[in-house]
Amino acid sequence: QVQLVESGGGLVQPGGSLTLSCAASGSIFSIQAMAWYRQVPGKQRELVAHITSGGSTNYADSVKGRFTISRDNAKNTVFLQMNSLKPEDTFVYYCNGVVKNTRSGPPNDYWGQGIQVTVSS
């Protein structure tokens, strides 16, 4: 099994910044990709940003130019730097990892428990 633990959320004023972190641990042979999603209760989870093992990234249109995803492969950690935050960025943010537990096994999907980000004055 693999555990993903998010940190860094909280309350921030509009225009402010936050950095989310997600550390993966457990039965990890390799991490193929990591991503951040966000969700409000009753609605579908949406992709915010995605990064491959090689460092290729893609972003939701709503966060392009404001959010940056990065990863530290040595520490199995992914980050989401969020700048110029808006009230509409208020969500629970979830970390996702596509992880191979063994060399020969298939990749598996893992999720963190979610962390609240609230943008409000």
XYZ file of C-alpha atoms in Angstrom:
121
model
C 0.000 0.000 0.000
C 0.966 3.605 -0.541
C 0.075 6.591 1.624
C -0.159 10.129 0.296
C -0.105 12.839 2.957
C -0.954 16.433 2.036
C 0.077 19.521 3.974
C 0.167 23.287 3.590
C -3.501 24.179 3.232
C -5.380 26.787 5.190
C -6.964 30.213 4.998
C -5.455 32.924 2.815
C -6.635 36.332 1.630
C -7.414 36.980 -2.031
C -4.212 37.671 -3.914
C -2.178 35.641 -1.484
C -0.119 32.481 -1.928
C 0.012 28.980 -0.521
C 2.163 25.955 -1.243
C 0.700 22.486 -0.918
C 2.932 19.459 -0.411
C 2.168 15.775 -0.811
C 4.566 13.098 0.359
C 4.195 9.499 -0.796
C 5.401 6.593 1.287
C 4.969 2.837 1.483
C 5.370 0.190 -1.159
C 6.842 2.282 -3.973
C 8.931 0.969 -6.857
C 8.357 4.034 -9.007
C 5.930 6.934 -9.299
C 4.854 7.472 -12.874
C 2.846 10.633 -12.401
C 1.467 12.848 -9.687
C -1.319 15.356 -9.765
C -3.503 17.697 -7.766
C -7.278 17.665 -8.009
C -9.901 19.760 -6.255
C -13.496 19.241 -5.302
C -16.412 20.800 -3.518
C -19.011 18.510 -1.920
C -21.561 17.230 -4.386
C -19.515 18.066 -7.449
C -17.064 16.140 -9.595
C -13.402 16.219 -8.704
C -11.485 18.323 -11.247
C -7.874 18.151 -12.351
C -5.803 21.159 -11.305
C -2.298 20.170 -12.401
C -0.398 17.058 -13.468
C 3.289 16.188 -13.680
C 4.961 13.126 -15.157
C 8.078 11.401 -13.884
C 9.989 13.242 -16.598
C 8.717 16.614 -15.464
C 6.134 17.317 -18.171
C 3.249 19.354 -16.787
C -0.253 20.395 -17.691
C -2.735 22.662 -15.960
C -6.418 23.466 -15.870
C -7.125 26.640 -17.818
C -8.442 28.293 -14.660
C -5.049 28.096 -12.907
C -2.577 28.561 -15.777
C -0.078 31.295 -14.995
C -0.974 31.267 -11.282
C -0.231 27.711 -10.094
C 2.964 25.704 -10.538
C 3.324 21.969 -9.956
C 6.728 20.466 -9.232
C 8.117 17.271 -7.761
C 11.104 15.990 -5.852
C 11.576 12.471 -7.180
C 14.171 11.597 -4.549
C 11.670 12.371 -1.798
C 8.546 11.108 -3.592
C 6.974 14.493 -3.020
C 4.873 16.760 -5.213
C 4.234 20.450 -4.629
C 1.618 22.926 -5.786
C 2.658 26.563 -5.581
C -0.506 28.672 -5.728
C -0.186 32.405 -6.355
C -2.724 35.176 -6.922
C -5.364 33.117 -5.181
C -9.015 33.913 -5.758
C -12.127 33.072 -3.723
C -13.101 30.661 -6.497
C -9.983 28.614 -5.691
C -11.660 27.581 -2.433
C -11.840 23.784 -2.536
C -10.633 20.638 -0.886
C -7.442 19.742 -2.750
C -6.466 16.102 -3.276
C -3.109 14.641 -4.169
C -3.038 11.759 -6.646
C -0.201 9.397 -7.472
C 0.114 6.710 -10.144
C 2.471 4.252 -8.508
C 4.114 0.974 -9.454
C 4.509 -1.117 -6.307
C 6.859 -3.608 -7.998
C 8.995 -3.645 -11.131
C 6.700 -6.020 -12.998
C 3.342 -5.041 -11.560
C 0.834 -2.617 -13.027
C 0.568 1.014 -11.944
C -2.020 1.726 -9.252
C -3.929 4.873 -8.409
C -3.628 6.366 -4.916
C -5.238 9.396 -3.276
C -4.494 11.579 -0.303
C -7.121 12.408 2.298
C -7.632 15.944 1.008
C -6.735 19.322 2.426
C -8.869 22.453 2.665
C -7.837 25.671 0.943
C -10.015 28.682 1.699
C -9.506 32.032 -0.011
C -11.405 34.756 1.788
C -10.977 38.212 3.219
